[in-house]
């Protein structure tokens, strides 16, 4: 990457994009990742040598780029991805954290892990097979997790003679399905991960396509939200009390701003207690500042002595959430042990963990049959998506997940053995489907050809 | 939807946030989560750059209070003297507690046997697990980064270890958003990796930005070295060189710091941090590829060691 050296050294200007792959087993996710890394010159000589040697041992004549991310022994033996692999690469414009997720239905929970922090998901579809059940499942998970940007990569175009109608039909079907999930816009790109078409370099075989390559799109898609638009949320992680002569009266609340902006002088409310105060000072890792914003880690000092400890939330008095003990949420169940009505669990929200009981399971969503609801199911099985009503032992200041990914989300934990059971998102599962007009506008944006 | 969003982090926004800021904030958050949820955390501190950056982040995370954890060092007995000196200086300077687990002691009293190849890296696992038991540590911070190695690339930030310290890659907990689940049974512990998402270049850029001091062997210097399995190993009492391994004086530096028996030096004239960053940005070899003999053993060498309780 010598040609990008000077740019790489300018660290103040580069932004970070976290993205994840998605799509059915064998549709080419890991190959795409390998291709992205390889063609952006992010694979170093010894890594490539190791992959070449491993491919040769497996009797493959060309290096299998999927081996760049399929790093576990079991994955290499079976030729599939089992758990998320995180990879890192940079271009002069941006830094990327990439989560390569497994396509196999059995490992959906690992896909959920990778997608929960992603700002963009690349959903791959094998051009020969089109949209299949697992494509729908992953698209639904991405929509459920409110991944802000979704890219459809129609892969293996080399196996369908790079034919435009194949691409157009898949793009149309997927875009319509995504719209029903409330995903407002889809960028569809025809690629061959194996041959490299439209991954980093524009394809020589598809002149009918005039849109961006995958990498171009990743480099230019807007990232981050504007903290000024969101109400501030500050879950307190830890109370800092030096108790030294020099800092005798120092009492700071340490945390990472989950959303919005905090300013010195802001009137704030502590939840769930409801105590009020004002922000007296903000320490940004050793430096006094007047304002701080998501996702900074800071320490907040308040003007009054209030009762405040780990697990509490500091929010602006003018826009504080209302704590509740009745939680209605959409969940993705992640454990082999099913979730049943009456079960006692621990609920971890922000920095607080409380006891909770599963009161109702209003419905399960059937992802393969037009998102049909199965009402009042007896239980939720692993990888099921459904609705849950919980009663918590203490009130929680929850936001709607649609408004805030960090303060609207929680996990359920088994109190007996500590397993993570379920991922929860407060509120309704999907955004309202886009209207016909919006959809048409989105279509125009997404289809640059 | 996108019209309303701004590009925080891209230049021009009043709420700019660079990628180094993002990584720092994430690591600090992880430290504070552990401080809030565990009884007896400890930081694995080898005196290498990753553990030094970890300590720097911990100091920032709890400032102006002291770091609420001690340090644990697994001393292979073949550590670089410059690094041990740095370790002791640092402990002194910040008034930290240091627990040393000594591989040499285990060899001396027969609990461990020296391997024929003289490599001590794999021997660290037993003293490490014993020290974790003795110290009753429930959270153990490691400086591992996912970009280092393909098995590490699969590991969670909070990585549960059973009573034998073993990692089971098939049974990892889902880890969503910023919600880390540190629950564990008595006897189990959690390895925590605050630098999971950092690359080698990020670490160096952060060291430069923060003006962090490192052991001098990270910068170019002249040293007596000899070649073994394609690496420049330092000549010294630890066991090298053998009769057929000629010693030469070369201008080198270390990209990683570990046991002298399996940490290779790289030819380098990078004497300043700027030169080191330029060198790494242009390097065609990974950190471990350039410097670690122990990972060349097999395709899954790291996975196997981790399963047994290694870092
Ligand atoms: N012809 C052709 N083959 C491809 C292409 N992309 C991937 N493949 C092949 O498809 C097979 C599966 O690829 P992977 O990248 O492992 O698929 P995956 O989506 O990561 O699979 P899981 O992670 O197990 O869900 C491999 O044999 C690839 O070589 C492509 O663009 N064209
Ligand atoms: Mg894969």
Tab-separated table of N, CA and C in Angstrom, chain A residues 105 132-138 140 177 365-372:
chain	number	residue	atom	x	y	z
A	105	UNK	N	-27.941	-21.667	8.410
A	105	UNK	CA	-29.030	-21.293	9.309
A	105	UNK	C	-28.685	-21.608	10.764
A	132	UNK	N	-33.260	-16.860	-1.952
A	132	UNK	CA	-33.695	-18.107	-1.309
A	132	UNK	C	-34.070	-17.821	0.142
A	133	UNK	N	-34.545	-18.851	0.827
A	133	UNK	CA	-35.028	-18.697	2.197
A	133	UNK	C	-34.022	-17.977	3.105
A	134	UNK	N	-32.780	-18.400	3.006
A	134	UNK	CA	-31.759	-17.840	3.892
A	134	UNK	C	-31.442	-16.386	3.540
A	135	UNK	N	-31.598	-16.020	2.264
A	135	UNK	CA	-31.441	-14.612	1.877
A	135	UNK	C	-32.503	-13.783	2.601
A	136	UNK	N	-33.725	-14.325	2.596
A	136	UNK	CA	-34.833	-13.610	3.241
A	136	UNK	C	-34.596	-13.497	4.739
A	137	UNK	N	-34.111	-14.574	5.324
A	137	UNK	CA	-33.860	-14.564	6.761
A	137	UNK	C	-32.823	-13.490	7.118
A	138	UNK	N	-31.717	-13.481	6.371
A	138	UNK	CA	-30.656	-12.516	6.682
A	138	UNK	C	-31.088	-11.087	6.390
A	140	UNK	N	-34.057	-10.023	6.663
A	140	UNK	CA	-34.961	-9.681	7.761
A	140	UNK	C	-34.176	-9.348	9.024
A	177	UNK	N	-38.947	-7.167	-1.568
A	177	UNK	CA	-38.973	-7.835	-0.256
A	177	UNK	C	-38.417	-6.894	0.818
A	365	UNK	N	-42.539	-14.688	13.983
A	365	UNK	CA	-42.619	-14.277	12.579
A	365	UNK	C	-42.083	-15.401	11.703
A	366	UNK	N	-42.875	-15.791	10.749
A	366	UNK	CA	-42.406	-16.786	9.799
A	366	UNK	C	-41.711	-16.064	8.651
A	367	UNK	N	-40.382	-16.141	8.642
A	367	UNK	CA	-39.613	-15.333	7.699
A	367	UNK	C	-39.702	-15.844	6.277
A	368	UNK	N	-40.079	-17.095	6.146
A	368	UNK	CA	-40.066	-17.637	4.792
A	368	UNK	C	-41.412	-17.492	4.105
A	369	UNK	N	-42.470	-17.385	4.897
A	369	UNK	CA	-43.779	-17.274	4.254
A	369	UNK	C	-44.376	-15.885	4.428
A	370	UNK	N	-43.796	-14.952	3.706
A	370	UNK	CA	-44.359	-13.609	3.656
A	370	UNK	C	-44.489	-12.943	5.014
A	371	UNK	N	-43.595	-13.270	5.937
A	371	UNK	CA	-43.581	-12.649	7.257
A	371	UNK	C	-44.878	-12.897	8.032
A	372	UNK	N	-45.538	-14.019	7.745
A	372	UNK	CA	-46.789	-14.327	8.446
A	372	UNK	C	-46.532	-14.490	9.936
